[in-house]
Each structure stands twice: as structure tokens, then as C-alpha cells.
mmCIF file of C-alpha atoms in Angstrom:
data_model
loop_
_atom_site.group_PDB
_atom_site.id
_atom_site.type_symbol
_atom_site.label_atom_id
_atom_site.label_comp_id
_atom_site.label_asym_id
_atom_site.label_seq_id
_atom_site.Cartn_x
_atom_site.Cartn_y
_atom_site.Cartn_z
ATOM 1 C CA UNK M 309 0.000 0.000 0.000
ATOM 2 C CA UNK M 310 0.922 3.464 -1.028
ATOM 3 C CA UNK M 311 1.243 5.551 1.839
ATOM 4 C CA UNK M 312 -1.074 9.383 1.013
ATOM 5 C CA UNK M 313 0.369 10.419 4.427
ATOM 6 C CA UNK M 314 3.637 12.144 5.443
ATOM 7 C CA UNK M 315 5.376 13.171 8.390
ATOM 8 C CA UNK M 316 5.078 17.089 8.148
ATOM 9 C CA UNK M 317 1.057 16.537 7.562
ATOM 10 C CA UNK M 318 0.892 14.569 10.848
ATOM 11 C CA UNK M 319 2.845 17.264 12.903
ATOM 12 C CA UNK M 320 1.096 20.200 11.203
ATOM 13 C CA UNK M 321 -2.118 18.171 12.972
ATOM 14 C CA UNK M 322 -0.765 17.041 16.307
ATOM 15 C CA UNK M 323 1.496 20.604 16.684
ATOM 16 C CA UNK M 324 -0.701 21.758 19.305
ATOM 17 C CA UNK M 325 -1.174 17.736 20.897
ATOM 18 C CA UNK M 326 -0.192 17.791 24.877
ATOM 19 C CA UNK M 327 0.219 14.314 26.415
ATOM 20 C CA UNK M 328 0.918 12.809 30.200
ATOM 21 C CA UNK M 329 3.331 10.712 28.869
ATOM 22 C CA UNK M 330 6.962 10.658 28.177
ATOM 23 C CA UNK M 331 7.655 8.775 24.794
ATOM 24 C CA UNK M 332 8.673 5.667 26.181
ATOM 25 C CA UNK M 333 5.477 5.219 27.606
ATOM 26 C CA UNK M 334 3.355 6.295 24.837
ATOM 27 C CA UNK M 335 5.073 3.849 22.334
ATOM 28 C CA UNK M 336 4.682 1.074 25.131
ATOM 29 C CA UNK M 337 1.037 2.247 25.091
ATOM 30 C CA UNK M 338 0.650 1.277 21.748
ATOM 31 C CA UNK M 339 2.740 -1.704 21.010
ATOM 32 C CA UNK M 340 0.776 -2.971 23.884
ATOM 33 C CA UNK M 341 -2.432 -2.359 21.978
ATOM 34 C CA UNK M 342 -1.225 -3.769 19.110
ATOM 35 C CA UNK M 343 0.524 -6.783 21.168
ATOM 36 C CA UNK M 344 -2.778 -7.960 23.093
ATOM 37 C CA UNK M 345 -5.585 -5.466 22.048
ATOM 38 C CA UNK M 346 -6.978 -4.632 25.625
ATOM 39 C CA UNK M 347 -9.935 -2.092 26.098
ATOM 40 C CA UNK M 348 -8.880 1.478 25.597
ATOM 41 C CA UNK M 349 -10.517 1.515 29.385
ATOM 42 C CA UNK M 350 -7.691 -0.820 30.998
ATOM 43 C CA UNK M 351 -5.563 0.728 28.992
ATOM 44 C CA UNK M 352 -6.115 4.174 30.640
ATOM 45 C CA UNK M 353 -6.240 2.289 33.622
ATOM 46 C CA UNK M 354 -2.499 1.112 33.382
ATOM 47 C CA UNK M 355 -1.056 4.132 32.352
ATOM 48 C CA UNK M 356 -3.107 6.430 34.915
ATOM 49 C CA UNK M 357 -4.496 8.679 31.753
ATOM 50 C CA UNK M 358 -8.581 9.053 30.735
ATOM 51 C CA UNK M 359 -9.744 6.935 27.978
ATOM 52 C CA UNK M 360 -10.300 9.605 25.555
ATOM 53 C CA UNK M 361 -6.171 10.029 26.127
ATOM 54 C CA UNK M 362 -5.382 6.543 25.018
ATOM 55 C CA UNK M 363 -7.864 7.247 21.878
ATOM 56 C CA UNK M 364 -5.743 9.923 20.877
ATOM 57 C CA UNK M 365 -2.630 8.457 21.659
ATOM 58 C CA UNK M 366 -3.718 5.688 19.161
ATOM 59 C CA UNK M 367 -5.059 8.078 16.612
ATOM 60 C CA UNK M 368 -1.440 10.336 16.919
ATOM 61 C CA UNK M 369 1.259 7.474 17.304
ATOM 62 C CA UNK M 370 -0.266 4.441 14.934
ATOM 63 C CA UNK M 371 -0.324 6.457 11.705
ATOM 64 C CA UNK M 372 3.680 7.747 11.940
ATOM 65 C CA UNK M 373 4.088 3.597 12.686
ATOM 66 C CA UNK M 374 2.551 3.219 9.803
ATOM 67 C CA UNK M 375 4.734 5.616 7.346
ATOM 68 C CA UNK M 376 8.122 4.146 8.860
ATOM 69 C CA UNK M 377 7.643 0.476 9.563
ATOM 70 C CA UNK M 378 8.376 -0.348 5.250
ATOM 71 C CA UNK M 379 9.853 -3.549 5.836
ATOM 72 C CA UNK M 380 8.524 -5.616 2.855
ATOM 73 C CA UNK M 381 9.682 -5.395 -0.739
ATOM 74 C CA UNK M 382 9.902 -7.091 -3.778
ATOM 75 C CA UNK M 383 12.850 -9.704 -4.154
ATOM 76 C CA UNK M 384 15.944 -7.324 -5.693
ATOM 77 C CA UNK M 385 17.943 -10.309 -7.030
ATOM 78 C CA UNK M 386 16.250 -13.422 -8.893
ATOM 79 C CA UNK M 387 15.141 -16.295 -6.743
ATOM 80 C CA UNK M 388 16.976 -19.677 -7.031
ATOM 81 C CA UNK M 389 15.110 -22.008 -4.921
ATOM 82 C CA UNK M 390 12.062 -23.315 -6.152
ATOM 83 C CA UNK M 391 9.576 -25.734 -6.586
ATOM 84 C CA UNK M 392 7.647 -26.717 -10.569
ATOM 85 C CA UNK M 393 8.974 -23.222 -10.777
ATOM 86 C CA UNK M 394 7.060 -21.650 -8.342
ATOM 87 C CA UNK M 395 9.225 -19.558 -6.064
ATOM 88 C CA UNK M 396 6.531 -18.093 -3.828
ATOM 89 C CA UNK M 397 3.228 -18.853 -2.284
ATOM 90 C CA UNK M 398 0.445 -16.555 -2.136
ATOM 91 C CA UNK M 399 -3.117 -16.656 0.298
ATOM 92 C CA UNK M 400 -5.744 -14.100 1.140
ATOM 93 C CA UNK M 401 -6.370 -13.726 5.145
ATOM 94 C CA UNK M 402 -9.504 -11.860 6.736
ATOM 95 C CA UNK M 403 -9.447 -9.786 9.906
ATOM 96 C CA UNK M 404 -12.917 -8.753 11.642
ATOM 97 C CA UNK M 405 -14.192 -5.758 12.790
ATOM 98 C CA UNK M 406 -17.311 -4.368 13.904
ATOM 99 C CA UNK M 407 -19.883 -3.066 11.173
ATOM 100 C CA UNK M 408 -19.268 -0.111 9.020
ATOM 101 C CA UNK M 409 -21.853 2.199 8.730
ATOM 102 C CA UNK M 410 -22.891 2.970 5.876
ATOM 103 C CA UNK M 411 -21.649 0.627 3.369
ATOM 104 C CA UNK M 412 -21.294 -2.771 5.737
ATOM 105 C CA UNK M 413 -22.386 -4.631 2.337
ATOM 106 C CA UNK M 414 -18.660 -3.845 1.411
ATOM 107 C CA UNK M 415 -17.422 -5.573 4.072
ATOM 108 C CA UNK M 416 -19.474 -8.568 4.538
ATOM 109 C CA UNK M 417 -19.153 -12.202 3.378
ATOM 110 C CA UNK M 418 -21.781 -14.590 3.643
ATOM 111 C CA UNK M 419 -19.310 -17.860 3.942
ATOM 112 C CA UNK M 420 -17.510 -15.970 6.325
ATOM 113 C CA UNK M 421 -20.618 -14.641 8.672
ATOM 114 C CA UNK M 422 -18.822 -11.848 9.188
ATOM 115 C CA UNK M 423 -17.337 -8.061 8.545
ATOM 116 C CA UNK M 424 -13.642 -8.152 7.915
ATOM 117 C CA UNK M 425 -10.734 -6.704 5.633
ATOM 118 C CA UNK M 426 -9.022 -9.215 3.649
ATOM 119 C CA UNK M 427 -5.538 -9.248 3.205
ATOM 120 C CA UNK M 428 -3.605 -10.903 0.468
ATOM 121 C CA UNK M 429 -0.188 -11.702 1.329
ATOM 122 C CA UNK M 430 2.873 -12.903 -0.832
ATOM 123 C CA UNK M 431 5.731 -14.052 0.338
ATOM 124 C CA UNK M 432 8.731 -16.791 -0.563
ATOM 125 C CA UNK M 433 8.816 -20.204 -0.157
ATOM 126 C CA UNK M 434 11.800 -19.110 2.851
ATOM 127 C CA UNK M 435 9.120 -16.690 4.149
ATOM 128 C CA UNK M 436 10.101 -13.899 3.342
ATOM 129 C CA UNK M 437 7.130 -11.248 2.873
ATOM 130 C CA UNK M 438 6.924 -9.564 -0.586
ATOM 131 C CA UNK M 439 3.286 -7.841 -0.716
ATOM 132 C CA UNK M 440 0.672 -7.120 1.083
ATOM 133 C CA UNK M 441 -2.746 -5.531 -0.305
ATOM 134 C CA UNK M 442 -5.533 -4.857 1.760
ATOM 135 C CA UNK M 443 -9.308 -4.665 0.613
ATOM 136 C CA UNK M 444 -12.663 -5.123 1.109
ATOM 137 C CA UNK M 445 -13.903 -8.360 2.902
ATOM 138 C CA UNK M 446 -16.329 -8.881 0.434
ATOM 139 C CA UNK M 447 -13.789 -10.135 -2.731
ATOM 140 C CA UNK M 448 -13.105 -13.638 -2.990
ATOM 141 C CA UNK M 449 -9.524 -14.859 -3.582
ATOM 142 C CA UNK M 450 -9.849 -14.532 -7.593
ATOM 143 C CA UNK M 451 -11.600 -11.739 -7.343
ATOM 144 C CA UNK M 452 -8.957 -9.782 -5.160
ATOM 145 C CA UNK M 453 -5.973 -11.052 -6.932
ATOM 146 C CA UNK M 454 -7.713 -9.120 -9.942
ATOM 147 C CA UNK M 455 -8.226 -6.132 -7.773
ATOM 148 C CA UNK M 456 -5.104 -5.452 -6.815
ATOM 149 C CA UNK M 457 -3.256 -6.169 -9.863
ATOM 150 C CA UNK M 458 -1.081 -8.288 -8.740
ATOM 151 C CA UNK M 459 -1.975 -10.774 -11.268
ATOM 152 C CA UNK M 460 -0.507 -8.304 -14.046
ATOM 153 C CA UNK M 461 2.875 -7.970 -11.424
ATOM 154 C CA UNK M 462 3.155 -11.936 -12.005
ATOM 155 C CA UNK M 463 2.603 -12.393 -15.768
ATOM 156 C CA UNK M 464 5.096 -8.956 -16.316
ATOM 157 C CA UNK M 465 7.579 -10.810 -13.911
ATOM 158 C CA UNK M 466 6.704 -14.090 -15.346
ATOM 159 C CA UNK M 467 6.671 -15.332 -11.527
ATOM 160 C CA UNK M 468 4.850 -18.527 -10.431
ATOM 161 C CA UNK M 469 3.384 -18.722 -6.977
ATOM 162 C CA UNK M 470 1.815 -21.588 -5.044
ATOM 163 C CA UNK M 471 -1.933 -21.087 -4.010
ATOM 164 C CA UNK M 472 -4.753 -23.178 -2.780
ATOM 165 C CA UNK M 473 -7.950 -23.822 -4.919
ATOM 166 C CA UNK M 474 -9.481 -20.457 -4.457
ATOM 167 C CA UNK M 475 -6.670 -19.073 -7.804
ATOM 168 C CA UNK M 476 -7.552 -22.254 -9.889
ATOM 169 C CA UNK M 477 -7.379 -21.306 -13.095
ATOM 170 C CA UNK M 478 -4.528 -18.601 -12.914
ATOM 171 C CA UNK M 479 -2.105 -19.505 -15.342
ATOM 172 C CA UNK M 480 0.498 -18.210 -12.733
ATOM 173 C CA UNK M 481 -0.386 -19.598 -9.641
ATOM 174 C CA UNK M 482 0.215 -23.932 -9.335
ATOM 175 C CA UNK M 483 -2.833 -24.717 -6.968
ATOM 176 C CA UNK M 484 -3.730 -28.209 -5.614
ATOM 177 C CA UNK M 485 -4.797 -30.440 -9.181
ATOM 178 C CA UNK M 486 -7.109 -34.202 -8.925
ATOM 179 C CA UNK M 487 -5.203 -35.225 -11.789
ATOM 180 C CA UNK M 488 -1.904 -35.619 -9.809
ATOM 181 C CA UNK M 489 -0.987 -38.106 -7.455
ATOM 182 C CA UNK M 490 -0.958 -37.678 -3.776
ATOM 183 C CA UNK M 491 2.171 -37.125 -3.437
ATOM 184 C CA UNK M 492 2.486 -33.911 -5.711
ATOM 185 C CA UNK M 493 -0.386 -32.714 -3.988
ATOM 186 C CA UNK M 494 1.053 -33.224 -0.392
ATOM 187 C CA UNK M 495 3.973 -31.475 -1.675
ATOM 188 C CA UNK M 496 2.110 -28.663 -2.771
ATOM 189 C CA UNK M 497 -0.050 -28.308 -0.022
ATOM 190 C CA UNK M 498 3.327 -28.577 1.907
ATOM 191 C CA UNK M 499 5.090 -25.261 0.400
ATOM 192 C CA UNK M 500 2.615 -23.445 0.336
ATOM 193 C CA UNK M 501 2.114 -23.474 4.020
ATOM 194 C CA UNK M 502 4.415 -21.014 4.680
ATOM 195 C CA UNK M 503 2.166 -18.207 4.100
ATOM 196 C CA UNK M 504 -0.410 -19.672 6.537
ATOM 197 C CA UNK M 505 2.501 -19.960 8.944
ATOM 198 C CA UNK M 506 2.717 -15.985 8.198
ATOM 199 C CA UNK M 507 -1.049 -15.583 8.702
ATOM 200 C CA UNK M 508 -0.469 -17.077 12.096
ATOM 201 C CA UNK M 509 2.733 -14.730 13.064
ATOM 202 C CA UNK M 510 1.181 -11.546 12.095
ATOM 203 C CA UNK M 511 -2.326 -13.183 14.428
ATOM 204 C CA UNK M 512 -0.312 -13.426 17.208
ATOM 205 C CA UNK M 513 -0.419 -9.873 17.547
ATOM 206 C CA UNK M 514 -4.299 -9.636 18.729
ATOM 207 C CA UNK M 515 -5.344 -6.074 16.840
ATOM 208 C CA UNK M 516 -4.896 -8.488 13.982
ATOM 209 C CA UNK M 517 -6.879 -11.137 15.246
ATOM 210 C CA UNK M 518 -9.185 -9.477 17.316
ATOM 211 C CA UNK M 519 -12.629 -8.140 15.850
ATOM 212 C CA UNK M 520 -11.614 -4.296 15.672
ATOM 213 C CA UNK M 521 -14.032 -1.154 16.526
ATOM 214 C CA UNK M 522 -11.797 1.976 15.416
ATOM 215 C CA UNK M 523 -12.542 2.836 11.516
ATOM 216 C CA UNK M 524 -11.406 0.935 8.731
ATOM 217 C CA UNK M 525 -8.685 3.394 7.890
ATOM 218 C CA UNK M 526 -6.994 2.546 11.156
ATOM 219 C CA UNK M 527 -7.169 -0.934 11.104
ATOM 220 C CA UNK M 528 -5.927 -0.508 7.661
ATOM 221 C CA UNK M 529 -2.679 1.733 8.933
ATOM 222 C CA UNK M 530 -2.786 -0.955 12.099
ATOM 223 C CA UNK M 531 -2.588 -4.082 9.743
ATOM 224 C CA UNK M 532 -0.002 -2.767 7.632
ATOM 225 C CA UNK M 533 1.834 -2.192 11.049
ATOM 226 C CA UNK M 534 1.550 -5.587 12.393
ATOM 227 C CA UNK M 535 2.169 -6.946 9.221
ATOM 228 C CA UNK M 536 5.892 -4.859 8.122
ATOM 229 C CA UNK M 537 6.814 -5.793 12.346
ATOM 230 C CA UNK M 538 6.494 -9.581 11.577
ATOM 231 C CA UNK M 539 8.493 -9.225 8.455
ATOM 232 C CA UNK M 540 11.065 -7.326 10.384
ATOM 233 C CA UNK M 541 11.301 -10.017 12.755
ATOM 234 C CA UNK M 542 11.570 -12.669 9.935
ATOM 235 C CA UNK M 543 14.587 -10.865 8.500
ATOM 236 C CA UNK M 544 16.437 -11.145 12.058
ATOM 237 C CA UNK M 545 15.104 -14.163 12.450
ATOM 238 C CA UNK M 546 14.281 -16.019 9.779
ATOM 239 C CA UNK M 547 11.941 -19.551 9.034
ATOM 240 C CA UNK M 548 13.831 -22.764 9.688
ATOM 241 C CA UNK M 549 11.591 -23.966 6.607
ATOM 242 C CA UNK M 550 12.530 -26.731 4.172
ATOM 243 C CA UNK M 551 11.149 -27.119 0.660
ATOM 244 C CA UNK M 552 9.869 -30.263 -0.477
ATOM 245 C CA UNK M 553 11.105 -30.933 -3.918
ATOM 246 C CA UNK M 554 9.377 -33.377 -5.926
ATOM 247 C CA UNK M 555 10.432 -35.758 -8.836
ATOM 248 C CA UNK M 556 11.363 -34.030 -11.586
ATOM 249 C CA UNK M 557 8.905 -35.709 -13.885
ATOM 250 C CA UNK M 558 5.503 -34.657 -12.077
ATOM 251 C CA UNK M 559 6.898 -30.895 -12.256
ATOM 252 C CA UNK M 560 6.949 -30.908 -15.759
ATOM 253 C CA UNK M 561 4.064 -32.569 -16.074
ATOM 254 C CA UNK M 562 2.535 -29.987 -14.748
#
């Protein structure tokens, strides 16, 4: 996501902001919130300041997060390790919130039973994050990957990716196939799990996986946050991850 915000327009806003806290503390404040997702209540509670203190402390300090935690990028050098060609795995994500008023339609999926932004995330088979788009919870898969153009960013690149049956039919993306034996589909299933292994790092921080009540633009700028902090922490510490290689045979069968 392209950020529309900069620092100067932020500090032009909060110029005249007065807080009870020294820095420290209001960056504990919200890695906390990001970290477990309490009630802006205990919240104020634990840091002896009024409610409507921690909302702005949120509203102030989550947005400048947001413009300097740029952790993930594209790949600069070509990508060796691979498997039938496919050097990354791709998988779309949803994370709840409350209803939107007006326009909830946007945000609701009936197989889901609930209101949530979706998040598509690409990544290498290593686990190394590449993209993440963010969109309305009512796209499916397909529908998103068309969205956010990322299935024009494949074909350009000529770059294969490993998905699960929601991209069938993408000539770019190697998704789980009846016509192969059990094997290659174990295989598959079993590189491609790294980006549900990602899912599940960027849900351990609970604003993530928590149904959120601050508007969508937040959670947007909040996501993005969570998401570029996990990728940070898989560059200093990356996956132990292996990647099954099959026969050479079924790959180019395929």
C-alpha cells in the first residue's frame, strides 16, 4: 500500500497535541495495543491517563508507525530455490471488525458470517514477505488477486506462486490439481504453508486477530503495522523452513 500520508502533515495536525506521557510510555502504550488489544478503558487504567487520552494516543502514534515500519519489498535479485517453478506462495487472510456504517455490504461475506478486511499476502517459499494488499472483505480470492493487480505484477515478472484452490485457473499460480498423485499434492499443499505460517505470526499480535471497533482506515494503517513488524522479525530471524522438492517428472508434467 501506497502511503497518502507524510510526516510534516501529521505534525502540522498534532502541533498543538499535549500528552501525560513521556515517549517511552506512549510507544509502550501502543505496542501494547497492538501486542494484546486490551480495552482502551484498561488501557487508561495502566497508564493512569482518561480513555479519551489513550484514543488519541492511538489516533497520533499508529499512523507515523505506519509511514516508517516499510519492511517488505519485492525480491531485488532473482530467486533460485524453487519448486515446478514456483518460487513463492500466495493466500488471502480476513481480519474482523465491527460493522461499518454505511456501506457494511462492502465488508461482509456470507461464507464468512462476518465483517472483515481481507488481506492478500505474498511471500517466498523461505518466508520472506513480498506484498501485502488490503481490501474489502467482500472479494473472494480470484476476485482480489484481480483487484489489486497483482496478477498483471506476475505475468510482467513471469513469476509462479503456489496457491490453494481459491486461484484455480490462474495460469500463474500452481494450486492443488485431482489429476496428480498424492504425493504432488502433499507437496504442494506442503510449500505453500508457509504463508499460513505468516497468517499465524502476524495473528499473534491480537489487533490483527481481534474483531476491531476503530474505523477501517486505522485498522488498515494498524494491519499494515503488524504486518511490516512480523516481516522485520523474519529478516532477524528467519523460518527454519525446508522445501519439499518433488520428482522431476511430475513438475513438468505440470
Amino acid at each position: 500500500m501506497e502511503s497518502k500520508i507524510s510526516f510534516e502533515d501529521l505534525e502540522r495536525k498534532y502541533e498543538s497535541f499535549s500528552t501525560y506521557l513521556t515517549a517511552r510510555s506512549r510507544l509502550a502504550l501502543v505496542l501494547e495495543f497492538l501486542r494484546r488489544h486490551p480495552p482502551q478503558s484498561l488501557l487508561a487504567q495502566r497508564y493512569g491517563i482518561s480513555q479519551s487520552t489513550v484514543s488519541r494516543e492511538l489516533h497520533h502514534s499508529i499512523p507515523i508507525l505506519y509511514i516508517y515500519c516499510r519492511f517488505i519489498n519485492w525480491p531485488e535479485r532473482p530467486i533460485t530455490e524453487s519448486w515446478c517453478n514456483a518460487i513463492g506462495a500466495i493466500d488471502c487472510t480476513s481480519h474482523f471488525r465491527c460493522r461499518v456504517h454505511p456501506g457494511q455490504a462492502l465488508y461482509y461475506r456470507g461464507d464468512k458470517h462476518g465483517h472483515f478486511i481481507t488481506a492478500q499476502v505474498i511471500c517466498s517459499l523461505r518466508g520472506e514477505i513480498w506484498s501485502i494488499c488490503l481490501g474489502l472483505g467482500h472479494n473472494n480470492d480470484q476476485g482480489f488477486l484481480k483487484l489489486s493487480k497483482k496478477d498483471k505484477h506476475l505475468i510482467l515478472h513471469d513469476m509462479i506462486l503456489l496457491g490453494d484452490g481459491g486461484y484455480r485457473g490462474n495460469t500463474n499460480i500452481i494450486t492443488p490439481d485431482d489429476d496428480k498423485d498424492l504425493r504432488w499434492n502433499y507437496e504442494q499443499m506442503a510449500n505453500r504453508a508457509v504463508v499460513e505460517v505468516i497468517n499465524s505470526l502476524v495473528k499473534n499480535w491480537k489487533s490483527a486477530e481481534l474483531k476491531f471497533s476503530m474505523s477501517p482506515e486505522m485498522q488498515e494503517m494498524t494491519l499494515m503495522v503488524c504486518y511490516n513488524l512480523v516481516a522485520k522479525h523474519l529478516h532477524m530471524f528467519p523460518l527454519n523452513y525446508t522445501i519439499t522438492n518433488p520428482d522431476k517428472r511430475a513438475c513438468e508434467e505440470k
